[in-house]
Structures are given as structure tokens and as C-alpha cells.
Short mmCIF file of C-alpha atoms in Angstrom, two decimals:
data_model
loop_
_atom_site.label_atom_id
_atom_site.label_comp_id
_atom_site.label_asym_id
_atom_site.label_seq_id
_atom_site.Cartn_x
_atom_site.Cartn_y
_atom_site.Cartn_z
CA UNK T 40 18.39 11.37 3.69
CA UNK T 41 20.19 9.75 6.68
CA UNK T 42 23.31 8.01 5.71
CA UNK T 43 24.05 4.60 7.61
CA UNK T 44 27.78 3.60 7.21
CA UNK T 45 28.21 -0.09 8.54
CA UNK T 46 32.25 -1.55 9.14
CA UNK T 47 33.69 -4.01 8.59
CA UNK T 48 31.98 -4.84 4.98
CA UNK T 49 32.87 -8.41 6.09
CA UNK T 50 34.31 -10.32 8.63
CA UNK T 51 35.48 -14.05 9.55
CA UNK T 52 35.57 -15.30 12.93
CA UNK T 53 35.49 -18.80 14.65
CA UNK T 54 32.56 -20.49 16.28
CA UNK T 55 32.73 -19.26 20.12
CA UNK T 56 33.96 -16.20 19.10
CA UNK T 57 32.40 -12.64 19.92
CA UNK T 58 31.58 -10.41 16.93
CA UNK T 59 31.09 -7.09 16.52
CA UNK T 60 29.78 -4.60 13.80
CA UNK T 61 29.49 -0.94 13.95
CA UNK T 62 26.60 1.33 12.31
CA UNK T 63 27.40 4.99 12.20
CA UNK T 64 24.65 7.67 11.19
CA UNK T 65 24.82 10.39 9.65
CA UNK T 66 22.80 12.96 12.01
CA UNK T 67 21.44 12.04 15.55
CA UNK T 68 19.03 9.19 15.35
CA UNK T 69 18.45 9.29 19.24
CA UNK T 70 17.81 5.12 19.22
CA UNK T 71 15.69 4.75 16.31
CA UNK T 72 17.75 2.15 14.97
CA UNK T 73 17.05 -1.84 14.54
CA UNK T 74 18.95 -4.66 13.20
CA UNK T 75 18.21 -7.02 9.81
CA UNK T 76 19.84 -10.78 9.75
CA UNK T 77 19.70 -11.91 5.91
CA UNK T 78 20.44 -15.21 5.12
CA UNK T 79 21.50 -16.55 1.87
CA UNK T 80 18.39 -16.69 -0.46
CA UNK T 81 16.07 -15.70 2.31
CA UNK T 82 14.06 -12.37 3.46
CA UNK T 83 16.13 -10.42 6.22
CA UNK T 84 14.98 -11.20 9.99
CA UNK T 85 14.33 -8.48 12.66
CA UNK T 86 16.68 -9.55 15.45
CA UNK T 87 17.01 -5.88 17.28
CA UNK T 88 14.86 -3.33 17.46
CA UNK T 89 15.12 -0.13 18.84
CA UNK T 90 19.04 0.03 19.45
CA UNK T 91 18.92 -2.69 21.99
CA UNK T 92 15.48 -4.33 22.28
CA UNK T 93 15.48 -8.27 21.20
CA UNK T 94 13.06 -9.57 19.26
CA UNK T 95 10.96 -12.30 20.43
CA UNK T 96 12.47 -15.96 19.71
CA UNK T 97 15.58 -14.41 19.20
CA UNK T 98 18.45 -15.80 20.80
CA UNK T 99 20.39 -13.82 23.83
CA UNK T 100 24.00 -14.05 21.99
CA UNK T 101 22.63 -11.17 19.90
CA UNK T 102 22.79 -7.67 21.80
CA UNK T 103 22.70 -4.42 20.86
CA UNK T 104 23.56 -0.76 22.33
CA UNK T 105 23.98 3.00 21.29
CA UNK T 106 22.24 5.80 20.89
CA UNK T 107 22.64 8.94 18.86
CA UNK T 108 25.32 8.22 16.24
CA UNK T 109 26.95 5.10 17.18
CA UNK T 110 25.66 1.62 17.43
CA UNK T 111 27.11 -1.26 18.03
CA UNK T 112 25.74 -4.84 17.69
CA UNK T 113 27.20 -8.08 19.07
CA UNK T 114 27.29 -12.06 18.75
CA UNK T 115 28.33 -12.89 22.22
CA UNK T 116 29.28 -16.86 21.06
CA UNK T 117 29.00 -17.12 17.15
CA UNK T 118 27.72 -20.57 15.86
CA UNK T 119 27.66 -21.79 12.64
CA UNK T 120 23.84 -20.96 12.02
CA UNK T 121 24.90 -16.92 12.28
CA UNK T 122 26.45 -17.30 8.53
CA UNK T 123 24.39 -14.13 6.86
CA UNK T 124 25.08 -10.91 6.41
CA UNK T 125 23.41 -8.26 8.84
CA UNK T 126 21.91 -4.64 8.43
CA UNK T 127 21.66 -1.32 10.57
CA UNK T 128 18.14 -0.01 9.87
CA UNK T 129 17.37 4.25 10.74
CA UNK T 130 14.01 4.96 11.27
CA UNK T 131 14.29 9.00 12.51
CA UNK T 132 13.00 10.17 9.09
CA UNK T 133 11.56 8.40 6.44
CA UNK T 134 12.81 7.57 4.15
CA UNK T 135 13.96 4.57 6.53
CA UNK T 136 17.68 3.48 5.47
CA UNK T 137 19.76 1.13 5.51
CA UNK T 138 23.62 0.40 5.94
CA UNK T 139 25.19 -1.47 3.35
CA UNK T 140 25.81 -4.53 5.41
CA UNK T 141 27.84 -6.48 6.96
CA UNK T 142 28.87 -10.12 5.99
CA UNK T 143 30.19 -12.67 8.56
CA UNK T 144 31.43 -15.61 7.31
CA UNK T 145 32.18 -18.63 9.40
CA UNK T 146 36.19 -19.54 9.88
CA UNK Y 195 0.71 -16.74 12.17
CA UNK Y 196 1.61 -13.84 9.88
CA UNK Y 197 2.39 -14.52 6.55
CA UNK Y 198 3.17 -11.96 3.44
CA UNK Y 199 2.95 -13.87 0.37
CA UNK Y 200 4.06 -11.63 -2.71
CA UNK Y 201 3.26 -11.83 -6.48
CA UNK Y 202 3.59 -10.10 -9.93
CA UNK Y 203 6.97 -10.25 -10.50
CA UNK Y 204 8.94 -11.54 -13.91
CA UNK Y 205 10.58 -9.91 -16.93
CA UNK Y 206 9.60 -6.30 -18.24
CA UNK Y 207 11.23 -4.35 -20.64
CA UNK Y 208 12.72 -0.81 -20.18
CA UNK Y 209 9.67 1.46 -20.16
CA UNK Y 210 7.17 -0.86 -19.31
CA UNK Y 211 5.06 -1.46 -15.99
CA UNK Y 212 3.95 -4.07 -13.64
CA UNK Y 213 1.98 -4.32 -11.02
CA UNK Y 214 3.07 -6.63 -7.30
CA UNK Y 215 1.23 -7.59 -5.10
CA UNK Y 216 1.34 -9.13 -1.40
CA UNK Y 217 -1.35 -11.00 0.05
CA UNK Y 218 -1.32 -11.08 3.80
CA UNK Y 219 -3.11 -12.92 6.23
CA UNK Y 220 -2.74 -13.52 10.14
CA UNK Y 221 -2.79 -10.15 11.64
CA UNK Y 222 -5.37 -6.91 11.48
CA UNK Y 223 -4.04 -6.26 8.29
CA UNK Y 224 -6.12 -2.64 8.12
CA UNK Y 225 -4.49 -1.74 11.39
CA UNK Y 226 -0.91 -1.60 10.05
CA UNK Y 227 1.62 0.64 7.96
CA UNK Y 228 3.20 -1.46 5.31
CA UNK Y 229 6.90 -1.34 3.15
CA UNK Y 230 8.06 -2.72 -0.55
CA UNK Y 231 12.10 -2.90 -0.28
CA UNK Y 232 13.81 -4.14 -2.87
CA UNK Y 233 17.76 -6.22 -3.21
CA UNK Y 234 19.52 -5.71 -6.29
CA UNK Y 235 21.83 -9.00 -7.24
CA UNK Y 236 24.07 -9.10 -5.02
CA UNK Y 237 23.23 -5.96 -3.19
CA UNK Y 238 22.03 -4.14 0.01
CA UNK Y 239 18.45 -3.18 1.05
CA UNK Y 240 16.32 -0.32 -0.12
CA UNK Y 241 13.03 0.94 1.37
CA UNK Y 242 10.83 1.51 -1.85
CA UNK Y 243 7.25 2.81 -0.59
CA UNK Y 244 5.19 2.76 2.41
CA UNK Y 245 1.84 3.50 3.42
CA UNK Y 246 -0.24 3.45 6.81
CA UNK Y 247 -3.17 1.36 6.89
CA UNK Y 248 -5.93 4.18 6.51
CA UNK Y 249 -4.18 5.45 3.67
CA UNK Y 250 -4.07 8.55 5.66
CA UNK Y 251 0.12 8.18 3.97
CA UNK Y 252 2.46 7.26 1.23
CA UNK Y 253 5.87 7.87 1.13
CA UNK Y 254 8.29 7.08 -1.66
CA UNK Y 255 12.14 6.97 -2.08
CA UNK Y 256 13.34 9.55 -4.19
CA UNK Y 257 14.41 6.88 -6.58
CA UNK Y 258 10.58 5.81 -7.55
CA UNK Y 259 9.10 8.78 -7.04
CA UNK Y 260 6.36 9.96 -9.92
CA UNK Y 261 6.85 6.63 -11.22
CA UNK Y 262 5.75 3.82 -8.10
CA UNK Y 263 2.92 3.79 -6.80
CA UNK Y 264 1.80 2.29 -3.56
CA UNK Y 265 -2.00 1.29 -2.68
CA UNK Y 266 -3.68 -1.51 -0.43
CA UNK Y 267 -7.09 -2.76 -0.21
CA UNK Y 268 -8.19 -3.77 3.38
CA UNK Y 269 -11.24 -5.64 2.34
CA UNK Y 270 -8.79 -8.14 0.52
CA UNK Y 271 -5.80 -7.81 2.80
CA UNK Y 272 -3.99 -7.15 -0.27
CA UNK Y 273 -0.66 -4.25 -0.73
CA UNK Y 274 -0.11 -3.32 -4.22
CA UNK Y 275 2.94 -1.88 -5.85
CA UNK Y 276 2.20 -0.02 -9.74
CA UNK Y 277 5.71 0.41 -10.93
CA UNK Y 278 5.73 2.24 -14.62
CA UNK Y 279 8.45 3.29 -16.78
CA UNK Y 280 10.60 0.77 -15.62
CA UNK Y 281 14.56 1.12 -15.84
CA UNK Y 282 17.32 -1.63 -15.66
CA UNK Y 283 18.13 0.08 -12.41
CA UNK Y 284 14.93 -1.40 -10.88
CA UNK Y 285 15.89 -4.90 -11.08
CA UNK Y 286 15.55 -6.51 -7.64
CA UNK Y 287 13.59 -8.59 -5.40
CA UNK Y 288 10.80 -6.81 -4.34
CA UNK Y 289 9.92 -7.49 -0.59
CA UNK Y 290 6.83 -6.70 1.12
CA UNK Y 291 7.14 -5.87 5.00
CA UNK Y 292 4.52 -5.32 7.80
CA UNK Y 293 5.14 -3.08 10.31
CA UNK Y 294 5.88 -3.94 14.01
CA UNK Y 295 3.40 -2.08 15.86
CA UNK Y 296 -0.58 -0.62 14.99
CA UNK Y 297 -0.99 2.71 14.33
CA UNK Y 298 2.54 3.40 14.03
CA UNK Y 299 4.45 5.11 10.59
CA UNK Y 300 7.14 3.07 8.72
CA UNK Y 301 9.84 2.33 11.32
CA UNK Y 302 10.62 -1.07 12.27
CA UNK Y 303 10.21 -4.20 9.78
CA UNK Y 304 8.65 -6.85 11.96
CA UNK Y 305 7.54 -9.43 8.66
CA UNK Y 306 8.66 -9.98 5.43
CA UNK Y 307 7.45 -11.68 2.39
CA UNK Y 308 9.82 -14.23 0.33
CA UNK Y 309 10.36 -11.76 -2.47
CA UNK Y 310 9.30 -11.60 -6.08
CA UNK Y 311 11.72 -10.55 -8.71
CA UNK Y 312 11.40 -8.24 -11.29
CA UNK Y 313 13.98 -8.44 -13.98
CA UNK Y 314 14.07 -5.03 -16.34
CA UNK Y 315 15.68 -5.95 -19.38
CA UNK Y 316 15.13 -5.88 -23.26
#
């Protein structure tokens, strides 16, 4: 199975601010690679898809870029509705996985 | 709109079975692969089970395998998850998923049910 490492596990930032989180795999994924918001209590949210494709209705502070091994996704201005934590999603070979996540919390 | 609506869930005791299932509505629902993945309290994501919508696949996680089984019936727009011999380990919300594009294998997680949770425990 692919292995998707995610850093940091967490991070705290201040509305305005520009976030970033890493997702490392474990072989070449070329860009089969999307991105999960979760927020509390709720089912996660496609927001990227294929490395760097947004999602319809999804705001443009949310970016992402990579290819192969390293990906890197981006809140360009966080606000305080971007509280949740956030998953790298493979989808080379099945079975699709997932990093462990990433939670941003709101300073 | 689409809209995955999930059911079956509660309390089972190590060993046991139960059977989830996710009615869907809004889209060609025959014309799309579909996903269970399940959160553990407090925990990360993990693809289950998918299958494409002629059935023509199923694939498992190694963690299920022999003991989940995944089935859907297009005339009722209806996914179904059979999970025996339940362990404590399988306690999570299950999630149902659709698929972002037709004709496509599991990939990309465009919709996703609330979640039903299935507690193993004696």
C-alpha cells in the first residue's frame, strides 16, 4: 500500500495568515492526489482534486501543487471558518489512502 | 442535488454482523463507482470497500477483507455494506462516498454521506 505522511500533525496560525501543509508519498503518485477538509462532527469536503484542481464552490484561498512525491497545499488568507483538520488523499493504486491529517486551529 | 443518506449502524458485539446501508438519490446512481470509509474516535480516514457501478469490481482494504462485503442495487439506488465477525477494531463512523466522475474506478471522493456509527463492544 502507498504510505501518505502529512506534517505538521497540527498547526495554529492567525486569521490573514498563509498556511501550509505538506503530503509526502511513499512511491511516485504522478498527481493522483486530492485534498479532504473535515470539520468537527461533519463528513470531510473535497476541496482539491487532482494535485491542484479546485473544486467547484470552493473558495480561491485554497491551492494546491506537486506532483510525484511531494504536495503541497495552501490557505492563501486563513479565516476563521478554515478551523478543521485536512487530508492528502492517493489514488495511484487502490487501495486509495489517506494521510493522517493535519489539524489547524485558529490563533 | 446529491445526497447519500446512510443507515444500519448501532451497537454489535464482538463476532457479530450488521448490515449499512446508503440510500442515494440525485445523480445516475448506476453510472458511478462508490466507497464506505470509516473514522475511528478521534482518528484519521480509512477507505473500507469500493465497487463500480456494474459490479464489474470490488475492492477491499486488507483490514476487512473475507469478512466485508460490498454490494449495491441500482434499481433502488441503494450501496450496502455486510460486515461479519465484527472486532472492537471496527468501531467507526462508517461513511458512504460517490465517486467524482462516471465510469471511472475509486479515485476521487466527490460526496459523502453524514456517517452512521457502529460501536463493537460487549
Amino acid at each position: 500500500d502507498i504510505q501518505m505522511t502529512q506534517s505538521p500533525s497540527s498547526v495554529s496560525a492567525s486569521v490573514g495568515d498563509s498556511v501550509t501543509i505538506t503530503c509526502q508519498a511513499s512511491q511516485d503518485i504522478t498527481n493522483y492526489l486530492n485534498w479532504y477538509q473535515q470539520k468537527p462532527g461533519k463528513a470531510p469536503k473535497l476541496l482539491i482534486y487532482e494535485a491542484s484542481n479546485l473544486e467547484t464552490g470552493v473558495p480561491s484561498r485554497f491551492s494546491g501543487s506537486g506532483s510525484g512525491t511531494d504536495f503541497t497545499f495552501t490557505i492563501s488568507s486563513l479565516q476563521p471558518e478554515d478551523i478543521a483538520t485536512y487530508y492528502c488523499q492517493q489514488y495511484d493504486n487502490v487501495p486509495i489512502t489517506f494521510g493522517q491529517g493535519t489539524r489547524l486551529e485558529i490563533k | 442535488e446529491v445526497q447519500l443518506l446512510e443507515s444500519g449502524g448501532g451497537l454489535v458485539q464482538p463476532g457479530g454482523s450488521l448490515r449499512l446501508s446508503c440510500a442515494a438519490s440525485g445523480f445516475s446512481f448506476s453510472t458511478y463507482a462508490m466507497s464506505w470509509v470509516r473514522q475511528a474516535p478521534g482518528k484519521g480516514l480509512e477507505w473500507v470497500s469500493g465497487m463500480s457501478g456494474s459490479d464489474m469490481y470490488r475492492y477491499y482494504a486488507d483490514s476487512v477483507k473475507g469478512r466485508f462485503t460490498i454490494s449495491r442495487d441500482n434499481s433502488k439506488n441503494t450501496l450496502y455494506l455486510q460486515m461479519n465477525s465484527l472486532r472492537a477494531a471496527d468501531t467507526a463512523v462508517y461513511y458512504c462516498a460517490k465517486e467524482q466522475w462516471q465510469m471511472t474506478s475509486v479515485t476521487t471522493l466527490e460526496y459523502w454521506g453524514q456517517g452512521t456509527l457502529v460501536t463493537v463492544s460487549s
